[in-house]
Coordinates of C-alpha atoms and ligand atoms in Angstrom, one line a residue:
Chain A
M22 CA 53.3 32.7 -63.1
M23 CA 51.8 35.0 -65.7
Q24 CA 51.5 33.4 -69.1
N25 CA 52.2 35.7 -71.9
S26 CA 49.6 34.8 -74.4
Q27 CA 50.7 33.8 -77.9
V28 CA 47.0 33.5 -78.6
N29 CA 45.2 35.8 -80.9
F30 CA 41.7 35.7 -79.6
D31 CA 40.2 37.3 -82.7
S32 CA 41.1 34.1 -84.5
L33 CA 39.3 31.9 -81.9
I34 CA 36.2 34.0 -80.9
T35 CA 33.8 35.7 -83.3
S36 CA 30.4 37.2 -82.5
N37 CA 28.7 33.8 -82.9
R38 CA 31.4 31.2 -83.1
V39 CA 34.1 29.9 -80.8
H40 CA 36.9 27.6 -81.5
G41 CA 36.8 24.1 -79.9
S42 CA 40.4 24.4 -78.6
L43 CA 39.2 27.0 -76.1
Y44 CA 37.8 24.2 -74.0
S45 CA 40.7 21.8 -74.2
D46 CA 44.0 23.7 -74.4
E47 CA 46.0 23.2 -71.3
A48 CA 48.1 26.3 -71.7
L49 CA 45.0 28.4 -72.1
F50 CA 43.6 27.0 -68.9
R51 CA 46.6 28.2 -67.0
E52 CA 46.2 31.6 -68.6
E53 CA 42.6 31.7 -67.6
L54 CA 43.6 31.1 -64.0
E55 CA 45.8 34.1 -64.1
K56 CA 43.5 36.4 -66.0
I57 CA 40.1 35.4 -64.8
W58 CA 40.2 33.3 -61.6
F59 CA 43.2 35.1 -59.9
R60 CA 42.3 38.5 -61.0
T61 CA 38.6 39.3 -61.3
W62 CA 35.9 39.1 -58.6
V63 CA 35.1 35.5 -57.8
Y64 CA 32.3 34.3 -55.6
V65 CA 33.8 32.6 -52.4
G66 CA 31.0 32.1 -49.9
H67 CA 28.1 33.5 -48.0
E68 CA 28.3 35.5 -44.8
S69 CA 25.9 33.1 -43.1
E70 CA 28.4 30.3 -43.5
A71 CA 30.6 32.0 -40.9
P72 CA 28.1 33.8 -38.7
N73 CA 30.0 34.2 -35.5
P74 CA 33.4 35.6 -34.6
N75 CA 36.2 33.1 -35.2
D76 CA 34.1 30.9 -37.5
F77 CA 35.9 29.6 -40.5
V78 CA 34.9 27.6 -43.5
M79 CA 37.1 26.2 -46.3
K80 CA 36.2 27.6 -49.7
S81 CA 38.1 28.1 -53.0
I82 CA 39.2 30.5 -55.7
G83 CA 39.8 28.5 -58.8
P84 CA 41.6 25.2 -58.0
Q85 CA 43.1 26.6 -54.8
P86 CA 41.6 26.4 -51.3
I87 CA 40.7 29.6 -49.4
I88 CA 39.9 29.9 -45.7
M89 CA 36.9 32.2 -45.3
V90 CA 37.2 33.3 -41.7
R91 CA 35.5 35.9 -39.5
N92 CA 38.1 37.3 -37.1
K93 CA 37.4 38.3 -33.5
D94 CA 36.3 41.7 -34.6
G95 CA 33.7 40.2 -36.9
E96 CA 35.4 41.1 -40.2
L97 CA 35.5 38.5 -42.9
R98 CA 39.0 37.6 -44.2
L99 CA 40.0 35.3 -47.1
L100 CA 43.3 33.6 -46.3
Q101 CA 45.4 31.3 -48.4
N102 CA 46.0 27.9 -46.9
R103 CA 49.8 28.0 -47.2
C104 CA 52.3 28.4 -44.3
P105 CA 54.8 31.2 -45.1
H106 CA 57.6 29.0 -43.6
R107 CA 57.8 26.0 -45.8
G108 CA 54.5 25.9 -47.4
N109 CA 52.5 23.4 -45.3
Q110 CA 48.7 23.6 -45.2
V111 CA 47.8 25.3 -42.0
C112 CA 44.2 24.1 -41.9
V113 CA 42.8 20.8 -43.0
K114 CA 39.3 21.1 -41.5
N115 CA 36.3 22.0 -43.6
S116 CA 34.9 24.3 -41.0
G117 CA 35.1 25.2 -37.4
N118 CA 35.7 28.0 -34.9
A119 CA 39.3 29.0 -34.2
K120 CA 41.0 32.0 -32.8
M121 CA 44.3 30.8 -34.3
F122 CA 45.7 28.5 -36.8
T123 CA 48.8 26.6 -35.8
C124 CA 50.9 25.0 -38.6
P125 CA 51.5 21.4 -37.6
Y126 CA 54.9 21.2 -39.2
H127 CA 57.0 23.6 -37.1
S128 CA 54.3 25.1 -35.0
W129 CA 54.2 28.7 -36.4
T130 CA 51.0 30.2 -35.1
F131 CA 48.8 32.7 -36.9
S132 CA 45.8 34.8 -35.7
N133 CA 42.6 34.2 -37.7
S134 CA 43.3 37.5 -39.4
G135 CA 46.5 35.9 -40.8
E136 CA 49.2 37.7 -38.7
L137 CA 52.1 35.6 -37.5
I138 CA 51.8 35.5 -33.7
G139 CA 54.8 33.4 -33.0
Y140 CA 57.2 30.7 -34.0
A141 CA 58.5 27.8 -32.0
F142 CA 62.0 28.1 -30.5
P143 CA 62.2 31.9 -31.3
D144 CA 65.9 32.3 -30.5
G145 CA 66.8 30.7 -33.9
Y146 CA 65.3 33.9 -35.5
A147 CA 66.4 36.5 -32.9
G148 CA 68.3 39.2 -34.7
H149 CA 67.7 37.7 -38.2
P150 CA 67.2 40.7 -40.6
D151 CA 64.5 38.9 -42.6
A152 CA 62.6 37.3 -39.8
D153 CA 60.1 40.1 -39.6
K154 CA 56.9 38.8 -38.1
T155 CA 54.8 41.4 -39.9
K156 CA 56.0 40.1 -43.3
L157 CA 55.5 36.4 -42.5
G158 CA 51.7 36.2 -42.1
L159 CA 49.3 34.1 -44.1
A160 CA 48.6 35.6 -47.5
R161 CA 45.3 37.4 -47.7
V162 CA 43.2 37.7 -50.7
P163 CA 43.8 41.4 -51.3
R164 CA 40.3 42.5 -52.0
V165 CA 37.2 41.1 -50.2
A166 CA 33.7 42.6 -50.7
S167 CA 30.3 41.5 -50.1
Y168 CA 26.9 42.2 -51.7
R169 CA 23.7 41.3 -49.8
G170 CA 25.7 38.7 -47.9
F171 CA 27.4 37.2 -50.9
V172 CA 31.2 37.3 -50.4
F173 CA 33.5 37.8 -53.3
G174 CA 37.3 37.9 -53.5
S175 CA 39.7 39.3 -56.0
M176 CA 43.4 38.4 -56.0
A177 CA 44.2 41.7 -57.8
E178 CA 45.2 44.6 -55.6
E179 CA 43.3 47.0 -57.9
G180 CA 40.5 46.8 -60.4
P181 CA 36.8 47.5 -60.8
S182 CA 34.8 47.5 -57.6
L183 CA 32.4 44.6 -56.8
E184 CA 29.4 46.9 -57.6
E185 CA 31.0 47.8 -61.0
H186 CA 31.6 44.1 -61.7
L187 CA 28.1 43.0 -60.8
G188 CA 26.6 45.9 -62.8
G189 CA 23.0 45.3 -63.8
A190 CA 23.1 41.7 -62.4
A191 CA 23.2 43.0 -58.8
E192 CA 19.5 43.5 -59.2
T193 CA 19.0 39.8 -59.5
L194 CA 20.5 39.3 -56.1
D195 CA 18.2 42.0 -54.7
R196 CA 15.3 40.1 -56.2
L197 CA 16.5 36.8 -54.7
C198 CA 16.8 38.3 -51.2
E199 CA 13.3 39.8 -51.4
T200 CA 11.9 36.3 -51.5
S201 CA 12.7 36.2 -47.8
P202 CA 10.3 38.1 -45.5
E203 CA 13.5 39.4 -43.8
G204 CA 15.3 40.3 -47.0
E205 CA 18.2 37.8 -46.5
I206 CA 19.2 34.4 -47.8
E207 CA 21.2 31.9 -45.7
I208 CA 23.4 29.1 -46.7
T209 CA 23.0 26.5 -44.0
A210 CA 22.2 23.1 -45.6
G211 CA 25.7 21.9 -46.5
F212 CA 27.0 21.3 -50.0
L213 CA 27.0 18.4 -52.4
Q214 CA 30.1 18.2 -54.5
H215 CA 29.6 16.9 -58.0
K216 CA 32.7 16.3 -60.2
T217 CA 32.6 16.3 -64.0
Q218 CA 35.1 15.6 -66.6
S219 CA 34.6 18.8 -68.5
N220 CA 36.0 22.3 -69.0
W221 CA 34.4 24.9 -66.6
K222 CA 33.2 27.1 -69.5
F223 CA 30.8 24.4 -70.7
L224 CA 29.2 24.5 -67.3
V225 CA 29.0 28.3 -67.2
E226 CA 27.4 28.4 -70.7
N227 CA 24.9 25.6 -69.9
E228 CA 23.5 27.3 -66.8
T229 CA 21.7 29.9 -68.9
D230 CA 21.3 27.8 -72.0
G231 CA 17.5 27.7 -72.3
Y232 CA 17.7 25.6 -75.4
H233 CA 18.7 22.3 -73.8
P234 CA 16.1 21.7 -71.0
A235 CA 13.3 20.5 -73.4
F236 CA 15.6 17.7 -74.5
V237 CA 18.1 16.9 -71.8
H238 CA 15.5 17.0 -69.1
A239 CA 12.5 15.5 -70.9
S240 CA 13.0 12.3 -68.9
I241 CA 12.1 14.0 -65.7
F242 CA 9.7 16.7 -67.0
N243 CA 7.5 14.0 -68.5
V244 CA 7.4 11.6 -65.6
A245 CA 7.2 14.3 -62.8
D246 CA 4.5 16.3 -64.4
S247 CA 6.7 19.3 -64.0
G248 CA 5.8 22.8 -65.2
I249 CA 9.4 23.7 -65.9
G250 CA 9.3 22.2 -69.4
G251 CA 6.9 24.9 -70.7
L252 CA 9.2 27.7 -69.5
Y253 CA 11.8 26.6 -72.1
G254 CA 9.5 25.7 -74.9
A255 CA 9.3 27.4 -78.3
E256 CA 6.1 29.2 -77.2
S257 CA 7.6 30.5 -74.0
T258 CA 7.5 34.3 -73.3
A259 CA 10.6 34.0 -71.0
L260 CA 13.7 35.9 -72.0
A261 CA 17.4 35.3 -72.2
R262 CA 19.4 38.3 -71.0
D263 CA 23.0 39.4 -71.3
Y264 CA 23.8 41.8 -68.4
G265 CA 27.3 42.4 -69.7
N266 CA 30.5 41.5 -67.7
G267 CA 29.7 37.9 -68.5
H268 CA 26.5 37.8 -66.3
T269 CA 23.5 36.2 -67.9
E270 CA 20.0 35.2 -67.1
N271 CA 16.9 33.3 -68.1
D272 CA 14.2 35.7 -67.0
L273 CA 11.2 33.6 -66.4
R274 CA 9.0 36.4 -65.0
P275 CA 7.1 37.0 -68.2
E276 CA 5.8 33.4 -68.1
F277 CA 4.9 33.6 -64.4
R278 CA 3.2 37.0 -64.9
K279 CA 1.2 35.5 -67.7
F280 CA -0.3 32.9 -65.2
D281 CA -0.3 35.5 -62.4
E282 CA -0.4 32.8 -59.7
P283 CA 1.6 33.4 -56.5
L284 CA 4.2 30.6 -55.9
R285 CA 3.6 28.9 -59.2
W286 CA 7.4 29.5 -59.8
F287 CA 7.9 27.1 -56.9
G288 CA 5.4 24.5 -58.2
T289 CA 3.0 25.2 -55.4
D290 CA 0.4 27.7 -54.3
E291 CA -0.5 30.0 -51.3
T292 CA -2.6 27.4 -49.5
R293 CA 0.4 25.1 -49.1
L294 CA 2.7 27.7 -47.4
P295 CA 0.4 29.8 -45.3
D296 CA 3.0 30.9 -42.7
Y297 CA 5.3 32.1 -45.5
V298 CA 2.5 34.0 -47.3
S299 CA 1.4 35.8 -44.1
K300 CA 5.0 36.8 -43.3
M301 CA 5.5 38.1 -46.8
N302 CA 2.3 40.1 -46.6
A303 CA 3.4 41.6 -43.2
A304 CA 6.9 42.4 -44.5
Y305 CA 6.1 43.9 -47.9
G306 CA 2.4 44.7 -47.9
E307 CA -0.1 42.5 -49.7
K308 CA 0.4 44.1 -53.1
R309 CA 4.2 44.0 -53.3
A310 CA 4.3 40.5 -51.6
R311 CA 2.0 39.2 -54.2
E312 CA 4.2 40.6 -57.0
I313 CA 7.3 39.0 -55.5
M314 CA 5.5 35.6 -55.1
V315 CA 4.3 35.7 -58.7
D316 CA 7.7 36.7 -60.1
G317 CA 9.8 34.1 -58.2
T318 CA 13.5 34.0 -57.8
P319 CA 16.1 34.5 -60.6
H320 CA 17.9 32.1 -62.8
V321 CA 21.1 33.9 -63.1
M322 CA 24.8 33.1 -63.8
I323 CA 27.1 35.6 -62.1
Y324 CA 30.4 35.3 -64.0
P325 CA 32.6 33.3 -63.5
N326 CA 31.3 30.9 -60.8
L327 CA 28.1 31.8 -59.0
F328 CA 24.9 30.3 -60.4
I329 CA 21.5 30.9 -58.7
A330 CA 19.0 28.5 -60.1
E331 CA 15.7 29.6 -58.5
I332 CA 16.0 27.3 -55.5
Q333 CA 19.7 26.4 -55.5
L334 CA 23.0 28.0 -55.3
F335 CA 25.9 26.5 -57.3
V336 CA 29.6 27.4 -57.1
I337 CA 31.6 26.3 -60.2
Q338 CA 35.2 25.4 -59.4
P339 CA 37.7 24.6 -62.2
T340 CA 40.3 22.1 -61.1
A341 CA 41.9 21.2 -64.4
V342 CA 41.3 22.0 -68.1
N343 CA 38.9 19.0 -68.3
Q344 CA 37.7 18.8 -64.7
T345 CA 35.3 20.9 -62.8
I346 CA 33.5 20.6 -59.5
Q347 CA 30.0 22.0 -58.9
H348 CA 29.3 22.7 -55.3
V349 CA 25.6 22.9 -54.8
T350 CA 23.2 23.6 -51.9
A351 CA 19.6 24.6 -51.3
L352 CA 18.9 28.3 -50.9
Q353 CA 17.4 29.1 -47.6
F354 CA 15.3 32.2 -47.0
K355 CA 15.6 33.9 -43.6
G356 CA 12.3 33.7 -41.7
A357 CA 10.7 31.1 -44.0
P358 CA 11.0 27.6 -42.5
D359 CA 8.1 26.1 -44.4
L360 CA 9.5 27.4 -47.7
N361 CA 13.0 26.2 -46.8
R362 CA 12.0 22.7 -46.0
R363 CA 10.5 22.3 -49.5
M364 CA 13.6 24.0 -51.0
R365 CA 15.8 21.4 -49.5
Q366 CA 13.6 18.5 -50.6
Q367 CA 13.3 19.7 -54.2
T368 CA 17.0 20.6 -54.3
M369 CA 18.0 17.1 -53.2
G370 CA 15.9 15.6 -55.9
S371 CA 17.2 17.8 -58.7
V372 CA 20.9 18.3 -58.2
G373 CA 24.2 16.7 -57.3
P374 CA 25.6 13.4 -58.5
A375 CA 22.3 11.5 -58.4
G376 CA 20.0 14.5 -59.2
F377 CA 17.1 14.1 -61.6
L378 CA 18.4 17.2 -63.6
L379 CA 22.1 17.6 -62.9
A380 CA 23.2 14.0 -63.6
D381 CA 22.1 14.5 -67.1
D382 CA 23.5 18.0 -67.5
S383 CA 26.8 16.5 -66.3
E384 CA 26.5 13.8 -68.9
M385 CA 26.2 16.4 -71.6
Y386 CA 29.2 18.4 -70.2
E387 CA 31.4 15.3 -70.5
R388 CA 30.2 14.2 -73.9
T389 CA 30.7 17.7 -75.2
Q390 CA 34.2 17.8 -73.8
R391 CA 35.0 14.5 -75.6
G392 CA 33.2 15.8 -78.7
V393 CA 35.3 19.0 -79.1
E394 CA 38.4 16.9 -79.0
S395 CA 37.5 15.6 -82.5
R396 CA 39.2 17.8 -85.1
D397 CA 36.4 19.0 -87.3
P398 CA 34.4 21.2 -87.8
E399 CA 36.7 23.0 -85.3
W400 CA 34.1 25.7 -84.5
L401 CA 31.0 25.7 -82.3
F402 CA 28.1 27.8 -83.7
L403 CA 26.4 30.0 -81.1
G404 CA 24.3 32.1 -83.4
R405 CA 20.8 31.0 -82.3
G406 CA 18.6 34.1 -82.2
E407 CA 21.3 36.6 -83.0
Q408 CA 19.1 38.0 -85.8
R409 CA 16.2 38.5 -83.4
E410 CA 18.0 39.9 -80.4
T411 CA 16.8 43.2 -79.0
R412 CA 17.6 45.6 -76.1
D413 CA 15.5 45.8 -73.0
E414 CA 14.6 49.1 -71.3
N415 CA 18.0 49.1 -69.5
G416 CA 19.9 48.5 -72.8
F417 CA 20.7 44.9 -72.0
R418 CA 20.6 42.4 -74.9
V419 CA 17.5 40.1 -74.6
S420 CA 16.0 37.5 -76.8
H421 CA 13.8 34.4 -76.7
T422 CA 14.8 32.2 -73.7
T423 CA 16.0 29.4 -76.0
D424 CA 18.4 31.8 -77.8
E425 CA 22.1 31.9 -77.4
T426 CA 22.3 35.5 -76.3
P427 CA 23.8 34.4 -72.9
S428 CA 26.6 32.3 -74.5
R429 CA 27.5 35.2 -76.8
G430 CA 27.7 37.6 -73.9
I431 CA 29.8 35.2 -71.9
W432 CA 32.3 34.9 -74.8
R433 CA 32.4 38.6 -75.4
H434 CA 33.4 39.2 -71.8
Y435 CA 35.8 36.3 -71.8
K436 CA 37.6 37.8 -74.8
S437 CA 37.9 41.1 -73.1
L438 CA 39.4 39.5 -70.0
M439 CA 41.9 37.4 -71.9
E440 CA 43.0 40.2 -74.1
A441 CA 43.5 42.6 -71.1
Chain B
M1 CA 35.5 10.7 -42.4
A2 CA 32.3 8.8 -43.1
T3 CA 31.4 6.2 -40.6
V4 CA 28.2 4.2 -40.3
A5 CA 25.8 5.5 -37.7
V6 CA 23.6 3.2 -35.7
S7 CA 20.2 3.9 -37.0
S8 CA 17.7 5.3 -34.5
E9 CA 15.6 2.1 -34.6
T10 CA 18.4 -0.1 -33.2
S11 CA 20.7 -0.1 -30.3
Q12 CA 24.2 -1.6 -29.9
E13 CA 22.9 -4.1 -27.4
V14 CA 20.8 -6.0 -29.9
Q15 CA 22.7 -9.3 -30.5
K16 CA 23.6 -10.5 -33.9
T17 CA 21.4 -13.4 -34.9
T18 CA 22.5 -17.0 -34.2
D19 CA 19.7 -18.3 -36.5
L20 CA 21.6 -19.6 -39.5
S21 CA 18.5 -20.1 -41.5
L22 CA 17.5 -16.4 -41.0
Y23 CA 21.1 -15.4 -41.8
H24 CA 20.9 -17.4 -45.0
Q25 CA 17.5 -15.9 -46.0
V26 CA 18.7 -12.4 -45.4
S27 CA 21.9 -13.0 -47.3
Q28 CA 20.0 -14.3 -50.3
F29 CA 17.7 -11.3 -50.2
L30 CA 20.7 -8.9 -50.1
F31 CA 22.4 -10.7 -53.0
E32 CA 19.2 -10.6 -55.0
E33 CA 18.9 -6.8 -54.4
A34 CA 22.5 -6.4 -55.6
R35 CA 21.9 -8.5 -58.7
L36 CA 18.7 -6.5 -59.6
Q37 CA 20.8 -3.3 -59.3
D38 CA 23.7 -4.7 -61.4
D39 CA 21.2 -5.9 -64.0
H40 CA 19.2 -2.6 -64.1
E41 CA 16.0 -4.5 -63.4
Y42 CA 14.4 -1.3 -62.2
D43 CA 10.8 -2.5 -61.7
D44 CA 11.8 -5.7 -59.9
W45 CA 14.1 -3.6 -57.7
E46 CA 11.3 -1.1 -57.0
A47 CA 9.0 -3.9 -55.9
L48 CA 11.4 -4.7 -53.0
W49 CA 10.4 -1.6 -51.1
T50 CA 7.7 -1.1 -48.5
D51 CA 5.2 1.7 -48.9
D52 CA 6.8 3.8 -46.2
A53 CA 10.3 3.2 -47.4
I54 CA 13.3 5.6 -47.1
Y55 CA 16.3 5.4 -49.4
W56 CA 19.1 7.5 -48.1
I57 CA 22.6 8.3 -49.3
P58 CA 24.0 10.9 -47.0
A59 CA 26.8 13.4 -48.0
N60 CA 29.5 14.8 -45.7
G61 CA 29.4 12.0 -43.2
A62 CA 27.0 9.3 -42.0
D63 CA 25.3 11.0 -39.1
I64 CA 24.0 14.2 -40.7
D65 CA 20.4 15.2 -40.2
P66 CA 18.8 14.5 -43.5
E67 CA 15.9 16.8 -42.7
N68 CA 18.2 19.8 -42.5
K69 CA 21.3 18.9 -44.5
M70 CA 21.9 18.0 -48.1
S71 CA 22.1 14.3 -49.0
I72 CA 23.0 12.8 -52.3
I73 CA 19.7 10.9 -52.2
Y74 CA 16.9 11.1 -49.6
D75 CA 14.0 9.5 -51.3
N76 CA 10.6 8.6 -49.8
R77 CA 8.6 5.9 -51.5
S78 CA 7.1 8.2 -54.2
R79 CA 10.4 9.6 -55.1
I80 CA 11.9 6.1 -55.4
G81 CA 9.1 5.5 -57.9
L82 CA 9.9 8.7 -59.8
R83 CA 13.6 7.7 -59.9
V84 CA 12.6 4.4 -61.5
R85 CA 10.2 6.0 -64.0
Q86 CA 13.0 8.4 -65.1
L87 CA 15.4 5.4 -65.6
N88 CA 12.6 3.6 -67.5
S89 CA 12.0 6.7 -69.8
G90 CA 14.8 5.8 -72.2
K91 CA 16.0 9.4 -71.9
R92 CA 17.9 9.4 -68.6
F93 CA 21.1 10.2 -70.5
S94 CA 23.4 9.5 -67.6
Q95 CA 22.2 5.9 -67.8
E96 CA 21.7 5.7 -71.6
P97 CA 23.7 3.7 -72.3
R98 CA 23.5 2.0 -69.0
S99 CA 26.6 1.6 -66.9
S100 CA 28.1 -1.9 -66.7
I101 CA 28.1 -2.7 -63.1
C102 CA 29.6 -5.5 -60.9
R103 CA 29.3 -5.4 -57.2
T104 CA 30.5 -7.6 -54.4
V105 CA 28.4 -7.6 -51.1
S106 CA 30.1 -8.8 -48.0
N107 CA 30.5 -8.4 -44.2
I108 CA 26.9 -9.3 -43.7
E109 CA 25.7 -8.8 -40.1
V110 CA 22.1 -9.6 -39.2
R111 CA 20.2 -8.5 -36.1
E112 CA 16.5 -9.1 -35.1
L113 CA 15.0 -6.0 -33.6
D114 CA 12.3 -5.9 -30.9
N115 CA 9.7 -4.6 -33.4
G116 CA 10.1 -7.7 -35.5
E117 CA 12.2 -5.9 -38.2
I118 CA 15.6 -7.1 -39.2
E119 CA 18.6 -5.0 -39.5
A120 CA 21.3 -6.0 -41.9
R121 CA 24.7 -4.3 -42.4
T122 CA 26.9 -4.9 -45.4
N123 CA 29.9 -3.6 -47.2
A124 CA 29.9 -3.3 -51.0
M125 CA 32.5 -2.7 -53.6
I126 CA 31.1 -1.6 -56.9
F127 CA 32.9 -1.4 -60.2
E128 CA 31.3 0.8 -62.8
S129 CA 32.2 1.1 -66.5
N130 CA 30.5 3.8 -68.5
L131 CA 31.3 6.3 -71.3
R132 CA 33.6 8.4 -69.1
G133 CA 35.7 5.4 -68.1
E134 CA 35.9 3.1 -65.0
Q135 CA 35.1 4.0 -61.5
L136 CA 35.3 2.2 -58.2
W137 CA 32.6 2.9 -55.5
S138 CA 32.9 1.7 -52.0
T139 CA 29.9 1.7 -49.6
R140 CA 28.9 0.6 -46.1
N141 CA 25.1 -0.1 -46.0
T142 CA 22.4 -0.5 -43.4
F143 CA 19.1 -2.1 -44.3
L144 CA 15.9 -2.4 -42.3
L145 CA 13.9 -5.3 -43.6
R146 CA 10.3 -6.5 -42.9
R147 CA 9.2 -10.0 -43.3
E148 CA 6.9 -10.5 -46.3
G149 CA 5.7 -14.1 -46.9
D150 CA 8.9 -16.1 -47.1
S151 CA 11.0 -13.2 -48.1
F152 CA 11.5 -9.6 -47.1
K153 CA 10.9 -6.0 -48.1
M154 CA 13.2 -3.1 -47.6
T155 CA 11.8 -0.3 -45.4
K156 CA 15.0 1.6 -45.2
K157 CA 18.4 1.5 -47.0
I158 CA 21.2 3.7 -46.0
V159 CA 24.2 3.8 -48.3
V160 CA 27.3 5.5 -46.9
L161 CA 29.9 6.2 -49.6
T162 CA 33.4 6.0 -48.2
N163 CA 34.2 9.3 -50.0
N164 CA 30.9 11.1 -49.4
D165 CA 32.8 14.1 -48.1
K166 CA 34.5 14.7 -51.4
A167 CA 33.6 15.6 -55.0
I168 CA 32.3 12.6 -56.8
Y169 CA 31.3 11.8 -60.3
T170 CA 27.7 11.3 -61.4
L171 CA 26.0 8.4 -59.6
A172 CA 23.0 7.6 -61.8
F173 CA 22.9 3.8 -61.5
L174 CA 21.1 2.2 -58.6
I175 CA 23.5 1.8 -55.7
Ligands
FES515 S1 55.9 24.8 -42.7 FE1 54.6 25.8 -41.3 S2 55.8 26.0 -39.5 FE2 57.1 25.1 -40.9
FE2_516 FE1 20.1 21.5 -67.5

């Protein structure tokens, strides 16, 4: 149920400080579910995960499961996994192909668009004024929209359109898709699920925190001879950007343009991926293909739960005030098998419970969660670079990639959602 | 549900060994590997692998295709080395401080394969204590071993976590 906030957010969030209780207050977490997770656009899945009619895959919005299903007419629906009879879960499989869902408890049967088709022993309902089949279907997520194959759901009947929500950050998804010679990404490699004992907002903020990699990930940058470290050094020309609406980015293109080497962003060069390079040249022309291959894919956090980290896709799922699951998979680019193979190999090394990078990020999430439960100094200071922030040609706030422009943008948006 | 797949190198028909001396040697090797992991003796553990080794911890079942689907770990020999170097760096924060670990290895089954390699299957229960708290891990394991002097080297180790289809906490110690 809707919580009526007693909280005055002016007293918890300033332009460069946030109060520690925002990460640990149980009542506030329930209020966030209502005002953010069950209201705004939340990323659910990718169209390629249910490519054929009657395909379904279990996804989530906030803590609750959502069945993403393509009905027989090919339209995507987001259904809640709760039988309108007595509440049983109608589906316990993670994925499959089904024209219908039958609830195992009393055998009510639903089409994969959610309509109630029939109930067992129907004479018990014959003539009952409230047993109207059209009102006893599975609940649908009221608004479903997709952008370049990325499917979002909003539990609010009305509100800004998905395009309005994405705003300037939509361009990052365009950029991502252009890395495929066919202009599409696919999600086909399956997900790792990494649990962490931390509030979801620590994860969202960390994704575009360009200040930590030099320290948290030194252990792997040093031994793996990786070029990533330099992107987040004090001398880097990369930018942190706040797109508004909570979306933030580490824009690494200035660094890659400085070197001007195709596929450097992926730690390789053109000779290693000849098929990919020739397909890109054929698709976009040599000049444009080269630009795309120099720039690389984005590092962008689409609020509140979709994180594109160059070669991976993460979905952030809050399950309790101090527990969050990161679902992560390798991005796959349509028409690029040689690129995709390396994507999977690098992703497996980097992320998930045993990942060279994410195990240590997760360690920081958990220590920070325990840290903010100490009383003082009460506030977190997020002022890094505020004094040197500027606006880019589109009017978005930008600063050095190690600056806390993204965190400040995330909190500005959070405040506006929670005060609404 | 995660179940242990028969690795492609073996077939169900291969009989379990009746050679008690071999069974004993293999068991001793498996206990040694377990102890090196519990003790965080990373270099000694790394020395147990052959040059063509594969260290595989699948996700979402035991019979996924690791070339096409995400695994928790799918390391070749050079990546095993990288993992060890990261652990030795002193800055692998998810293992600094190191977890306290105690594991029990049991249900050892040993088979001699036609190519001279030895397949061993085990179950393990692993208790981990770290900054977060305490955590119990349960695994079913398949090893492929090659004779090396009077001991063995591991050419493949598959670790199937019982809950590998669910969200799990960080797994940064050697399992
Ligand atoms: S609860 Fe689903 S049919 Fe009764
Ligand atoms: Fe990180």
